Each structure stands twice: as C-alpha cells, then as structure tokens.
Coordinates of C-alpha atoms and ligand atoms in Angstrom, one line a residue:
X41 CA 9.8 -23.3 -14.9
X42 CA 12.4 -21.7 -12.0
X43 CA 13.2 -23.3 -9.2
X44 CA 11.6 -21.6 -6.0
X45 CA 13.8 -19.6 -3.9
X46 CA 14.0 -19.6 -0.2
X47 CA 15.9 -16.9 1.7
X48 CA 15.7 -17.3 5.3
X49 CA 15.4 -13.5 7.4
X50 CA 16.3 -13.5 11.2
X51 CA 16.5 -12.3 13.4
X52 CA 20.6 -10.5 15.7
X53 CA 21.0 -8.7 19.0
X54 CA 18.1 -7.9 19.9
X55 CA 14.1 -8.4 18.9
X56 CA 11.5 -5.6 17.7
X57 CA 14.2 -4.1 15.5
X58 CA 11.8 -4.2 12.5
X59 CA 12.6 -8.1 11.0
X60 CA 8.8 -8.2 9.6
X61 CA 9.8 -4.7 7.8
X62 CA 12.5 -5.7 6.4
X63 CA 11.8 -8.9 5.5
X64 CA 8.7 -7.1 3.6
X65 CA 11.1 -4.6 2.3
X66 CA 13.0 -7.7 0.5
X67 CA 10.0 -9.1 -1.0
X68 CA 9.3 -5.4 -2.9
X69 CA 12.4 -5.0 -3.8
X70 CA 12.6 -8.5 -5.9
X71 CA 8.7 -8.2 -6.8
X72 CA 10.4 -4.7 -8.3
X73 CA 13.2 -6.6 -10.1
X74 CA 10.3 -9.0 -12.3
X75 CA 9.8 -12.1 -9.7
X76 CA 7.2 -13.5 -7.4
X77 CA 7.0 -13.3 -4.2
X78 CA 5.8 -15.1 -0.9
X79 CA 6.3 -14.8 2.9
X80 CA 6.4 -16.6 5.8
X81 CA 6.0 -16.1 9.4
X82 CA 7.5 -18.9 11.8
X83 CA 6.8 -18.0 14.8
X84 CA 8.4 -20.0 17.9
X85 CA 4.9 -20.4 21.0
X86 CA 3.3 -23.3 21.7
X87 CA 0.6 -21.5 21.2
X88 CA -1.3 -23.0 17.8
X89 CA -2.5 -19.8 16.5
X90 CA -2.1 -15.8 17.5
X91 CA -5.9 -16.4 18.5
X92 CA -5.9 -16.4 22.3
X93 CA -3.1 -14.6 23.0
X94 CA -4.1 -10.3 23.7
X95 CA -2.8 -7.9 22.2
X96 CA -0.7 -5.9 24.9
X97 CA 1.1 -9.1 24.9
X98 CA 1.2 -10.0 21.1
X99 CA 0.7 -6.8 18.7
X100 CA -1.8 -7.3 17.1
X101 CA -3.8 -10.4 15.8
X102 CA -4.0 -10.1 11.8
X103 CA -7.0 -12.3 10.1
X104 CA -6.2 -14.1 6.8
X105 CA -8.6 -14.6 4.2
X106 CA -8.8 -18.1 5.4
X107 CA -9.2 -17.2 8.3
X108 CA -6.2 -18.4 11.0
X109 CA -5.4 -15.5 13.7
X110 CA -2.0 -14.8 13.0
X111 CA 1.0 -12.7 13.6
X112 CA 1.0 -9.2 12.5
X113 CA 3.7 -9.4 10.9
X114 CA 1.4 -10.9 8.1
X115 CA -0.9 -7.7 7.2
X116 CA 3.4 -6.3 6.8
X117 CA 3.5 -8.3 4.3
X118 CA 0.0 -8.1 2.6
X119 CA 0.2 -4.5 2.3
X120 CA 4.2 -4.4 1.0
X121 CA 3.6 -6.7 -1.3
X122 CA 0.2 -6.4 -2.1
X123 CA -1.0 -9.7 -2.8
X124 CA -3.0 -13.0 -0.1
X125 CA -1.1 -14.2 2.0
X126 CA -3.4 -17.7 3.6
X127 CA -2.6 -19.9 6.4
X128 CA 0.2 -21.8 5.3
X129 CA 1.7 -19.6 4.9
X130 CA 1.5 -19.0 9.1
X131 CA 3.1 -21.9 11.6
X132 CA 4.1 -21.7 15.5
X133 CA 5.6 -24.3 17.5
X134 CA 2.7 -25.4 18.9
X135 CA 0.8 -26.2 15.1
X136 CA 4.6 -28.2 14.2
X137 CA 3.7 -30.3 16.7
X138 CA 0.7 -30.7 17.0
X139 CA 0.6 -31.8 12.9
X140 CA 3.5 -34.0 13.8
X141 CA 2.2 -35.9 17.1
X142 CA -1.4 -35.9 14.9
X143 CA 0.5 -38.3 12.3
X144 CA 2.5 -40.0 15.4
X145 CA -0.9 -41.3 16.6
X146 CA -2.8 -42.1 13.0
X147 CA 0.7 -44.8 12.5
X148 CA 1.4 -41.7 9.3
X149 CA 5.1 -42.9 10.5
X150 CA 5.1 -46.2 9.8
X151 CA 6.5 -47.9 13.2
X152 CA 8.8 -45.5 13.4
X153 CA 11.1 -43.9 16.7
X154 CA 9.3 -40.3 16.1
X155 CA 12.4 -37.7 17.3
X156 CA 12.5 -33.9 17.6
X157 CA 15.3 -34.3 15.0
X158 CA 14.7 -34.7 12.4
X159 CA 11.2 -35.2 12.7
X160 CA 10.2 -32.1 13.4
X161 CA 12.5 -29.7 11.3
X162 CA 11.3 -31.5 7.7
X163 CA 7.8 -31.4 8.8
X164 CA 9.0 -27.3 9.0
X165 CA 10.3 -27.5 6.0
X166 CA 7.5 -29.6 3.7
X167 CA 5.1 -27.2 5.3
X168 CA 7.5 -24.3 3.6
X169 CA 6.9 -25.8 0.5
X170 CA 3.9 -27.2 0.5
X171 CA 3.6 -23.0 0.7
X172 CA 5.6 -23.1 -2.2
X173 CA 3.9 -25.0 -3.8
X174 CA 0.5 -24.1 -3.3
X175 CA 1.6 -20.1 -4.4
X176 CA 4.1 -20.8 -6.5
X177 CA 6.1 -17.7 -6.1
X178 CA 10.4 -17.7 -7.1
X179 CA 10.8 -16.5 -4.5
X180 CA 9.4 -17.8 -0.7
X181 CA 10.9 -15.7 1.9
X182 CA 10.7 -17.4 5.7
X183 CA 11.2 -15.0 8.7
X184 CA 11.7 -16.7 11.9
X185 CA 10.7 -15.5 15.0
X186 CA 12.9 -14.4 17.5
X187 CA 16.4 -14.4 17.9
X188 CA 19.7 -15.9 17.5
X189 CA 21.1 -17.6 20.3
X190 CA 17.9 -18.5 22.2
X191 CA 16.4 -21.8 22.8
X192 CA 13.9 -21.3 21.4
X193 CA 13.4 -21.1 17.2
X194 CA 16.8 -24.0 17.5
X195 CA 14.3 -26.9 15.2
X196 CA 13.4 -23.7 12.7
X197 CA 17.7 -22.7 11.7
X198 CA 18.3 -26.9 12.4
X199 CA 15.4 -26.7 9.3
X200 CA 17.2 -23.5 7.5
X201 CA 20.1 -25.1 8.5
X202 CA 19.2 -28.8 6.4
X203 CA 17.1 -26.1 3.4
X204 CA 20.4 -25.0 2.4
X205 CA 22.6 -28.3 3.0
X206 CA 20.5 -30.2 0.2
X207 CA 19.7 -26.9 -1.8
X208 CA 23.0 -25.1 -1.6
X209 CA 22.4 -22.5 -4.7
X210 CA 18.6 -22.3 -3.4
X211 CA 18.4 -20.8 -0.5
X212 CA 20.2 -17.3 1.1
X213 CA 19.9 -16.6 4.6
X214 CA 19.7 -13.0 6.1
X215 CA 20.2 -12.2 9.6
X216 CA 19.6 -9.1 10.4
X217 CA 21.2 -7.8 13.2
X218 CA 21.3 -3.9 15.1
X219 CA 24.8 -1.9 16.0
X220 CA 23.9 0.7 19.0
X221 CA 25.6 4.0 19.3
X222 CA 25.8 3.7 23.1
X223 CA 25.4 7.3 24.5
X224 CA 29.4 8.0 26.2
X225 CA 30.8 5.6 23.8
X226 CA 29.3 7.8 20.7
X227 CA 31.4 5.6 18.8
X228 CA 29.1 2.6 16.9
X229 CA 29.6 -1.1 17.9
X230 CA 29.6 -4.5 15.9
X231 CA 30.3 -6.6 18.2
X232 CA 26.9 -7.8 19.3
X233 CA 26.4 -8.0 15.1
X234 CA 29.3 -10.5 15.4
X235 CA 28.5 -12.5 19.0
X236 CA 25.2 -12.8 16.4
X237 CA 26.6 -13.8 13.5
X238 CA 28.5 -16.2 15.5
X239 CA 25.4 -17.7 17.1
X240 CA 24.5 -18.9 13.3
X241 CA 27.6 -20.9 12.8
X242 CA 27.0 -22.9 15.9
X243 CA 23.9 -24.4 14.6
X244 CA 26.0 -24.9 11.6
X245 CA 24.6 -21.8 9.1
X246 CA 26.7 -19.1 7.9
X247 CA 24.7 -14.9 6.6
X248 CA 24.7 -14.5 3.3
X249 CA 23.8 -11.3 3.8
X250 CA 23.5 -8.8 6.8
X251 CA 21.3 -5.8 7.1
X252 CA 22.1 -3.3 9.3
X253 CA 19.7 -1.3 12.4
X254 CA 21.0 0.9 13.2
X255 CA 19.9 5.0 14.1
X256 CA 22.9 6.0 11.8
X257 CA 24.0 4.7 8.0
X258 CA 26.9 2.0 9.1
X259 CA 29.6 3.5 8.2
X260 CA 33.1 1.7 5.1
X261 CA 35.1 1.2 8.2
X262 CA 32.0 -0.9 10.2
X263 CA 31.3 -3.1 6.4
X264 CA 34.7 -3.7 6.6
X265 CA 34.5 -5.3 9.9
X266 CA 31.7 -7.1 9.8
X267 CA 32.3 -8.4 6.5
X268 CA 36.0 -9.7 7.9
X269 CA 34.8 -11.0 11.4
X270 CA 31.8 -12.7 10.2
X271 CA 32.7 -14.3 7.1
X272 CA 30.0 -11.8 4.9
X273 CA 31.3 -10.1 1.3
X274 CA 31.6 -6.5 2.5
X275 CA 28.7 -6.4 -0.6
X276 CA 26.2 -8.3 1.1
X277 CA 26.4 -5.4 4.6
X278 CA 24.0 -3.7 3.9
X279 CA 22.4 -0.6 6.1
X280 CA 19.2 -0.2 7.1
X281 CA 19.1 2.7 9.0
X282 CA 16.0 4.4 10.8
X283 CA 13.6 6.0 8.8
X284 CA 10.6 8.2 9.1
X285 CA 8.2 5.4 7.9
X286 CA 8.2 1.9 6.9
X287 CA 7.4 2.5 3.4
X288 CA 11.2 4.2 3.1
X289 CA 12.4 1.0 3.8
X290 CA 12.5 -0.7 0.2
X291 CA 14.0 2.5 -1.6
X292 CA 16.5 2.3 0.9
X293 CA 17.3 -1.0 0.0
X294 CA 17.4 -0.3 -4.1
X295 CA 19.2 2.9 -3.3
X296 CA 22.3 0.3 -1.6
X297 CA 21.5 -2.2 -4.5
X298 CA 20.7 -5.4 -2.4
X299 CA 17.9 -6.5 -5.4
X300 CA 20.7 -6.6 -8.4
X301 CA 23.3 -8.4 -5.1
X302 CA 21.1 -11.4 -3.8
X303 CA 19.6 -12.1 -7.9
X304 CA 23.4 -12.5 -8.5
X305 CA 24.2 -14.7 -5.1
X306 CA 21.2 -16.6 -7.0
X307 CA 22.2 -16.5 -10.8
X308 CA 19.4 -14.8 -11.2
X309 CA 18.8 -11.5 -13.7
X310 CA 17.5 -8.7 -13.1
X311 CA 13.9 -8.7 -15.4
X312 CA 12.0 -5.9 -14.8
X313 CA 13.1 -2.5 -13.2
X314 CA 10.2 -0.9 -10.8
X315 CA 10.2 0.8 -7.3
X316 CA 9.1 4.3 -9.6
X317 CA 5.8 4.3 -8.6
X318 CA 6.6 3.3 -4.9
X319 CA 9.7 6.1 -4.4
X320 CA 7.2 8.4 -6.4
X321 CA 4.8 8.0 -3.3
X322 CA 7.4 8.2 -0.9
X323 CA 8.4 11.5 -2.2
X324 CA 4.7 12.6 -2.0
X325 CA 4.3 11.9 1.3
X326 CA 7.9 13.3 2.3
X327 CA 6.8 15.9 1.4
X328 CA 2.6 16.4 3.3
X329 CA 2.3 19.0 5.7
X330 CA -1.3 19.6 6.5
X331 CA -2.4 17.6 9.8
X332 CA -5.1 15.9 10.4
X333 CA -6.3 14.1 13.9
X334 CA -8.1 11.8 14.6
X335 CA -8.8 9.7 17.9
X336 CA -8.7 6.2 18.6
X337 CA -11.0 5.3 21.8
X338 CA -10.4 1.9 23.0
X339 CA -9.7 0.4 26.7
X340 CA -6.2 0.4 26.6
X341 CA -3.5 -0.3 30.0
X342 CA 0.0 -1.5 31.5
X343 CA 0.9 -0.1 27.6
X344 CA 2.7 3.1 26.9
X345 CA 2.4 4.0 23.1
X346 CA 4.5 1.8 21.6
X347 CA 2.1 -1.0 22.5
X348 CA -0.9 0.6 21.4
X349 CA 1.3 0.7 18.4
X350 CA 1.9 -2.8 18.2
X351 CA -1.9 -3.4 19.2
X352 CA -3.5 -1.5 16.0
X353 CA -1.2 -1.9 13.8
X354 CA -3.8 -2.8 10.7
X355 CA -5.5 0.4 11.7
X356 CA -2.9 2.5 12.3
X357 CA -1.0 1.9 9.4
X358 CA -5.5 1.9 7.5
X359 CA -5.7 5.6 9.0
X360 CA -1.8 6.6 7.4
X361 CA -3.0 5.2 4.0
X362 CA -6.5 7.2 4.0
X363 CA -5.2 10.1 5.5
X364 CA -1.1 10.1 2.9
X365 CA -3.9 9.4 0.4
X366 CA -6.0 12.9 0.9
X367 CA -3.6 15.2 1.5
X368 CA -3.1 15.0 5.0
X369 CA -1.0 13.9 8.2
X370 CA -2.5 11.9 10.9
X371 CA -1.2 13.0 14.4
X372 CA -3.5 9.6 16.4
X373 CA -5.0 10.3 20.4
X374 CA -4.9 7.4 22.0
X375 CA -7.7 7.9 23.9
X376 CA -8.6 5.7 27.2
X377 CA -12.6 4.8 27.0
X378 CA -13.0 4.9 30.6
X379 CA -11.8 8.3 31.1
X380 CA -15.2 9.4 30.4
X381 CA -16.7 7.0 32.4
X382 CA -14.8 8.6 35.7
X383 CA -15.1 12.0 34.7
X384 CA -18.5 12.1 31.7
X385 CA -17.5 16.3 31.4
X386 CA -13.6 15.9 29.6
X387 CA -15.9 13.5 27.0
X388 CA -16.1 17.6 25.7
X389 CA -12.5 16.8 24.4
X390 CA -13.5 14.1 21.6
X391 CA -14.4 17.9 20.1
X392 CA -11.0 18.2 19.1
X393 CA -11.2 15.6 16.6
X394 CA -11.9 15.5 12.9
X395 CA -12.6 12.2 13.0
X396 CA -12.6 9.1 15.6
X397 CA -12.5 5.7 15.5
X398 CA -13.5 3.1 17.9
X399 CA -11.7 -0.2 17.5
X400 CA -12.2 -4.0 17.9
X401 CA -11.9 -5.0 21.5
X402 CA -13.4 -7.8 23.5
X403 CA -14.9 -8.0 27.1
X404 CA -17.1 -5.1 29.5
X405 CA -14.0 -3.0 30.0
X406 CA -14.7 0.6 29.2
X407 CA -17.7 -0.2 27.4
X408 CA -20.0 2.6 29.3
X409 CA -17.2 5.1 28.0
X410 CA -17.4 3.5 24.2
X411 CA -21.6 4.3 24.8
X412 CA -20.9 7.7 25.2
X413 CA -18.5 8.7 22.5
X414 CA -20.3 7.2 20.2
X415 CA -23.8 9.6 21.4
X416 CA -21.3 12.7 21.5
X417 CA -19.8 12.7 18.0
X418 CA -23.9 11.0 16.5
X419 CA -24.8 14.3 18.5
X420 CA -21.5 17.1 17.0
X421 CA -21.6 15.4 13.5
X422 CA -17.8 14.0 13.8
X423 CA -17.4 11.1 11.8
X424 CA -17.0 8.1 13.6
X425 CA -15.7 5.5 12.2
X426 CA -16.5 2.0 14.1
X427 CA -15.1 -1.6 13.7
X428 CA -16.9 -5.0 15.2
X429 CA -16.6 -4.0 18.7
X430 CA -17.5 -0.7 17.4
X431 CA -19.9 -1.3 15.0
X432 CA -21.7 -3.2 17.4
X433 CA -21.7 -0.3 19.9
X434 CA -22.7 2.3 17.2
X435 CA -26.1 -0.5 18.0
X436 CA -26.2 0.1 21.6
X437 CA -25.7 3.6 21.8
X438 CA -28.9 3.8 18.9
X439 CA -31.1 2.0 21.3
X440 CA -30.4 3.5 24.3
X441 CA -30.6 6.9 23.6
X442 CA -32.7 6.9 19.7
X443 CA -35.2 4.4 20.0
X444 CA -35.5 4.9 23.8
X445 CA -34.7 1.3 25.0
X446 CA -32.9 1.7 27.9
X447 CA -30.6 -1.1 29.5
X448 CA -29.4 -2.4 26.1
X449 CA -26.7 -3.7 26.1
X450 CA -24.9 -6.5 24.6
X451 CA -24.7 -10.6 25.9
X452 CA -21.2 -10.5 26.4
X453 CA -21.5 -8.1 29.0
X454 CA -24.5 -8.4 29.8
X455 CA -26.2 -10.8 29.7
X456 CA -29.8 -10.4 31.7
X457 CA -30.5 -7.7 29.2
X458 CA -33.5 -6.6 28.5
X459 CA -32.4 -5.8 24.6
X460 CA -29.9 -7.5 24.0
X461 CA -29.7 -5.9 20.5
X462 CA -26.4 -7.7 20.2
X463 CA -26.4 -11.0 20.5
X464 CA -24.1 -14.4 20.3
X465 CA -25.9 -16.6 17.6
X466 CA -26.7 -20.8 18.5
X467 CA -23.8 -23.1 17.4
X468 CA -21.5 -20.0 19.1
X469 CA -23.3 -20.6 22.6
X470 CA -22.3 -24.5 22.0
X471 CA -18.5 -23.2 21.8
X472 CA -19.1 -21.2 25.1
X473 CA -21.1 -23.2 26.9
X474 CA -18.0 -26.3 25.8
X475 CA -14.8 -23.5 26.8
X476 CA -14.2 -24.3 23.3
X477 CA -12.1 -20.6 22.7
X478 CA -9.2 -21.7 20.2
X479 CA -10.1 -20.5 16.4
X480 CA -14.2 -20.8 17.0
X481 CA -15.2 -16.7 16.2
X482 CA -17.0 -16.0 12.7
X483 CA -12.9 -15.8 11.1
X484 CA -12.0 -15.3 7.8
X485 CA -13.7 -13.8 4.4
X486 CA -17.2 -13.6 4.4
X487 CA -19.1 -12.0 1.2
X488 CA -21.5 -9.3 1.4
X489 CA -24.5 -7.4 -0.5
X490 CA -24.9 -4.0 -0.2
X491 CA -28.3 -1.7 -0.4
X492 CA -28.3 1.3 -2.9
X493 CA -28.0 4.2 -2.6
X494 CA -26.3 4.1 0.6
X495 CA -22.9 5.5 2.0
X496 CA -21.6 1.6 1.9
X497 CA -22.7 1.9 -1.9
X498 CA -20.7 4.8 -2.5
X499 CA -17.5 3.7 -1.3
X500 CA -17.4 1.2 -2.3
X501 CA -19.2 1.3 -6.3
X502 CA -20.4 -1.8 -6.0
X503 CA -22.9 -4.3 -4.5
X504 CA -21.0 -7.1 -3.6
X505 CA -18.1 -7.3 -1.5
X506 CA -16.0 -10.1 0.3
X507 CA -14.5 -8.5 4.0
X508 CA -12.7 -10.3 6.5
X509 CA -14.9 -10.8 10.1
X510 CA -13.2 -12.1 13.7
X511 CA -15.8 -11.6 16.3
X512 CA -18.2 -14.4 17.8
X513 CA -21.7 -11.8 18.3
X514 CA -23.6 -10.1 15.6
X515 CA -26.9 -8.3 15.8
X516 CA -29.7 -9.7 16.9
X517 CA -32.6 -9.8 14.3
X518 CA -34.8 -9.7 17.0
X519 CA -34.0 -5.4 16.7
X520 CA -33.5 -4.9 13.2
X521 CA -37.1 -3.4 11.9
X522 CA -36.7 -1.7 15.4
X523 CA -33.6 0.2 15.0
X524 CA -33.7 0.8 11.5
X525 CA -37.6 3.0 12.2
X526 CA -35.6 4.9 13.5
X527 CA -32.9 5.7 11.3
X528 CA -30.3 3.9 11.5
X529 CA -29.5 2.0 7.9
X530 CA -28.2 -1.9 7.6
X531 CA -26.6 -0.8 4.6
X532 CA -24.9 -4.4 4.4
X533 CA -25.7 -8.0 4.9
X534 CA -24.3 -10.9 4.7
X535 CA -26.0 -13.0 1.1
X536 CA -28.7 -14.4 2.4
X537 CA -30.0 -10.7 4.9
X538 CA -29.7 -12.5 8.2
X539 CA -26.0 -11.5 9.5
X540 CA -26.2 -7.2 9.7
X541 CA -22.0 -5.9 8.0
X542 CA -22.2 -3.0 8.1
X543 CA -24.7 -0.1 10.0
X544 CA -24.7 3.6 8.8
X545 CA -26.3 6.7 9.2
X546 CA -28.3 8.4 6.2
X547 CA -26.0 12.0 5.3
X548 CA -29.0 13.8 5.9
X549 CA -28.7 12.7 9.6
X550 CA -24.1 12.5 9.6
X551 CA -22.0 13.4 8.2
X552 CA -20.8 9.9 8.2
X553 CA -20.9 8.0 11.0
X554 CA -20.9 4.1 9.8
X555 CA -20.2 0.6 11.9
X556 CA -18.4 -2.8 10.4
X557 CA -19.0 -5.8 11.7
X558 CA -15.4 -6.8 9.8
X559 CA -12.6 -5.5 9.5
X560 CA -11.8 -3.3 7.2
X561 CA -8.3 -2.6 8.5
X562 CA -6.6 -6.4 7.4
X563 CA -7.0 -4.5 3.4
X564 CA -5.3 -2.1 3.6
X565 CA -2.2 -1.9 0.9
X566 CA 0.2 0.5 1.0
X567 CA -1.2 3.4 -2.3
X568 CA -4.4 1.3 -2.3
X569 CA -5.9 2.7 1.3
X570 CA -9.3 0.7 1.8
X571 CA -12.0 2.4 0.3
X572 CA -14.4 2.2 4.4
X573 CA -11.0 3.9 5.5
X574 CA -10.8 6.8 2.7
X575 CA -14.8 7.3 3.1
X576 CA -14.3 8.3 6.6
X577 CA -11.3 10.3 5.7
X578 CA -12.6 12.4 3.3
X579 CA -15.4 12.9 5.8
X580 CA -13.4 14.5 8.9
X581 CA -11.2 16.6 5.9
X582 CA -14.6 17.7 4.9
X583 CA -15.5 18.6 8.5
X584 CA -11.7 19.9 9.4
X585 CA -11.9 22.1 5.8
X586 CA -15.1 23.0 6.4
X587 CA -14.4 24.8 10.0
X588 CA -11.2 26.7 8.6
Ligands
LIG820 N1 -16.4 -8.6 21.2 C1 -17.0 -8.5 20.1 C2 -17.5 -10.6 19.2 O1 -16.6 -11.1 19.4 C3 -16.7 -7.7 18.8 C4 -15.2 -8.2 18.9 C5 -14.2 -8.2 18.1 O2 -14.4 -6.7 17.7 N2 -13.6 -7.9 16.4 O3 -18.6 -9.9 19.0

C-alpha cells in the first residue's frame, strides 16, 4: 500500500472564510482523481467536545455515527465526501490535554518530565496517525481551526511542522487566505495574505499552496505577487472566489487543476477523472428557477440570519438537497415561535408556507409557540417535519388537543405536569442529578424498526434503519396506547419496542405530519437527500402544486 499523504489546511487573515468547505472540496477533488480521503478537524478550544457549547456561540453541534458531539465542519466533510467521519477524526485542545494528563497519571510516560512541547504535538500526531490507520485512506486532510498568528492553535501548527519535517514527501500545507477589496480603494489587497504566510513562516512552516478566498477571482498580477512574496510556486496560488452555493467550489478547484497540482507535488498520478456527475448536478441546480417556501420554527435570540444558518446548517443543507432533488430552490423563512406566544393571531402567517420544520432544541423558551404551530399545521393540512424536540412537541400537542390531556407536557419543562407524555429515562435522571452533563445524552446511531404500511416505511422502503440521536427525553411508555388509540402512529420503534423513534399521522388525516426522535439531517449527502426530508419536500411540492 502506498504511504498515507497528509494535507494540513490552515486559515489566514480572518475566520469565517470557509476553511471547512475548502477542506471538504480539496477532499472531493482528490476522490475524483481516484484516491480515498478522510478529514480531521482540530478545534483549539478547551471544551472536550462541542456538546456543551450553545449553537449560537459555536454553530451546530454535529453528531457522528459513533456518538461524538463535534464541530459542524464534520457535517461538511460527510456531505461532500459521502463517507462517515468517526469520532477519532475530531479533537480539541481539551481532548488532547485530557488524554495526555490521564496517561501521565497512569504512569504511561514512565517517570519522564511531560511537557507541552513536544508531548502535546506528539499526542496530536499520534491521533492523526491513528485516524489514518483506522480509515486506511490514501489522503488524510487535517483542518486546523482558528487563524494563523493566534496563540490558541500554535501547538497544532507545531504538530504539522513536526510531521512535515519527518515526512517532507508526504505532507502538504495549505493556507486558506482572504483578499479584501476595501470599498474606498477598490483594489484587491494581498498584504494581509503575505502577513499570514509570514505568520506560518514564524512557526517554521512554509505553505505549499495558497487558496485565495475573495469576492472576485484573484487575477494574474496578484497571483504573481503572492507567489513571489510568499515563496509559493505561482501555479500553487489558487483562486477561490465567492460562489452562489458551496457545492460549486470543487468545480472551481477542478477548473484550476488543483487535483493535478496536488498529485504532482506528491509525485502521484491521476487515476480517474470523475467529477462529471457532480458538475452536471451543479449545472442543473444553477438552472432551477421554481421556488418553494419552507419555514423553520424555533427559538431564536440575539442572532441575525447568519448565526441561524450556522446553528442549523445540517437542517438547511438537508432542505436544500431535498428541494433541489424535486426541482425547486428553497426559500427558508426563520420564524420565532415566541412571536406566536406574544401575538397568537400572527400564527396565520404559517399559511404562506409550503412546509414547516420544527428542529431540535432544549429548554422551555418558545415551547408554547411551537405547540400552537403544530396545532395550526395539523388543522390546516400544512406539511410538518418535527425533529427530536419537534417530534416530542408533536406528541405533546396531540396529547393535549386530540386526546384531551390538558396540560400535557415534557418533564424537561414541567416536572409537575399531570400528563408527562415526554419523560426522562432512569439512567438520564441520574446523570442530571449528578450534574453529569457532558456526552451523556443518547448519542449517535441507534437502530429502529419500521412498521409496514406507514409513511415512514414507504419513505425508507425497508424495515430496519439506523439514525443518529442527541437527546435525553423520550416518549413515555405510559402514554403510547392513549396516543395511538386516537390516531397517532408510532411507525418507528427501537428494536425492543420500548423507545418511540417516529410518530406520524395517517395519510388520510394529514398530507404529512411526521416527527423523528433522531436527527435525519445528519445523514444527508450531496446528491443524496435524506429520505425523510425528501418525503417531506414531496408533500410540500404536492401541496404547492395543488394550490395553483
Ligand atoms: N430537549 C430534548 C431532549 O433532550 C430534545 C433534544 C433535541 O432536540 N436534540 O430530549
């Protein structure tokens, strides 16, 4: 087997320029040339995983099949590379230090003086190598979070330097940089990129490639300048202008012949050329002009649209994939459920939508507004997909308004409720009592059995499924019979029949009202919308076309 190649992706100038998507796109390009690829994300913060951070602070918490709560970039890797990325491909400063300290406590350093350098970078390298070994990928891409020049990621850059020094033939360093065009000057500036390259130089790293993020493609004059002042061959300065949608990026890289250039730098050959389907799909999406309106009803605070897009990225990408597959461009409307609590009549605005999603969530804020949302959509035959908390809310609404259990609730909000239709399992009770919050939810992939003759079954076309979870509460077994007797169908259950995984209304009662206790959004891939989102979108399209 050929030796594994490692590509580090660092960021310069500023954050938020799309390093994760750049990493995913480099991976896609290498896959299209016939190589297997995996990607690792390194986050500089002390949190041991992303589970304890609020999404408004850090963006979505993505969950891997093997149950780690990670950064949203792993979702991008999965969607672009169409492969499962597992927990070994994610690390934070906290995670790395924790294992070094634990090993030291267990005398595994044999009495040696354990030091920040080299022991922390060595631990990082050993994790990277472990991921390479388990995935057996030809290429391991390692995205280093943060921006070069800051303190926080310095030990990760040191790991990159050490690995490259030992294996100069097998390691490449990318710098993803930003070239601003200041309004008053009207000219694209390369100096910040030069500083970023110098920052890398100052920690002993010379970038091999520079990806130039900018509004317009970087021109030849500036490519020359960057090449000269950053000591990079000119054909390794790659234009990466803004795009309408992220899946165009691999196409742009391919047009810049990035794959060929990487392979030639590593003395490898192009084995296949296979970006054809991807290109065709990008072209098709560009040409779509029909629009469909999807509302996302949640509790939103202190956040402009940008923040929201980050907090719900997998949901949004799933909506897009499903809409594109059905020949539509989605128009997403963010709706704060608290608005319906303040002004109940305003709920009528939901009528303008072709479909609504109530995504996952925690805590009591905005919950009554979400319950009213379910009621309105149920009574007005508007398609609804409830995800996790959304599914629990579907059950609460049904219990209250169809089964007549007034005041039914989840014990997450009301511990004294007379009808705890959503309740916590005993082992979770213990976790909460001991304030044992980190990584203790029901996390990762669990199997479920589907009931034939249901929407769920006709959606998946199979009885056995596996989906990713992230929650503590469950539908209480005490209420299943009551809910089912009034027409709510639990069409997906855990294999032992105890945990309710999917709740739906019969098609004769509603065009599409379905909730999943799991998060289908984590398994959408480019060109492969998740079946649940696809079924929801088909119902939305049917409703929209019916209205005409
Ligand atoms: N708060 C709910 C629970 O913990 C739902 C979580 C979610 O939507 N991810 O069960």
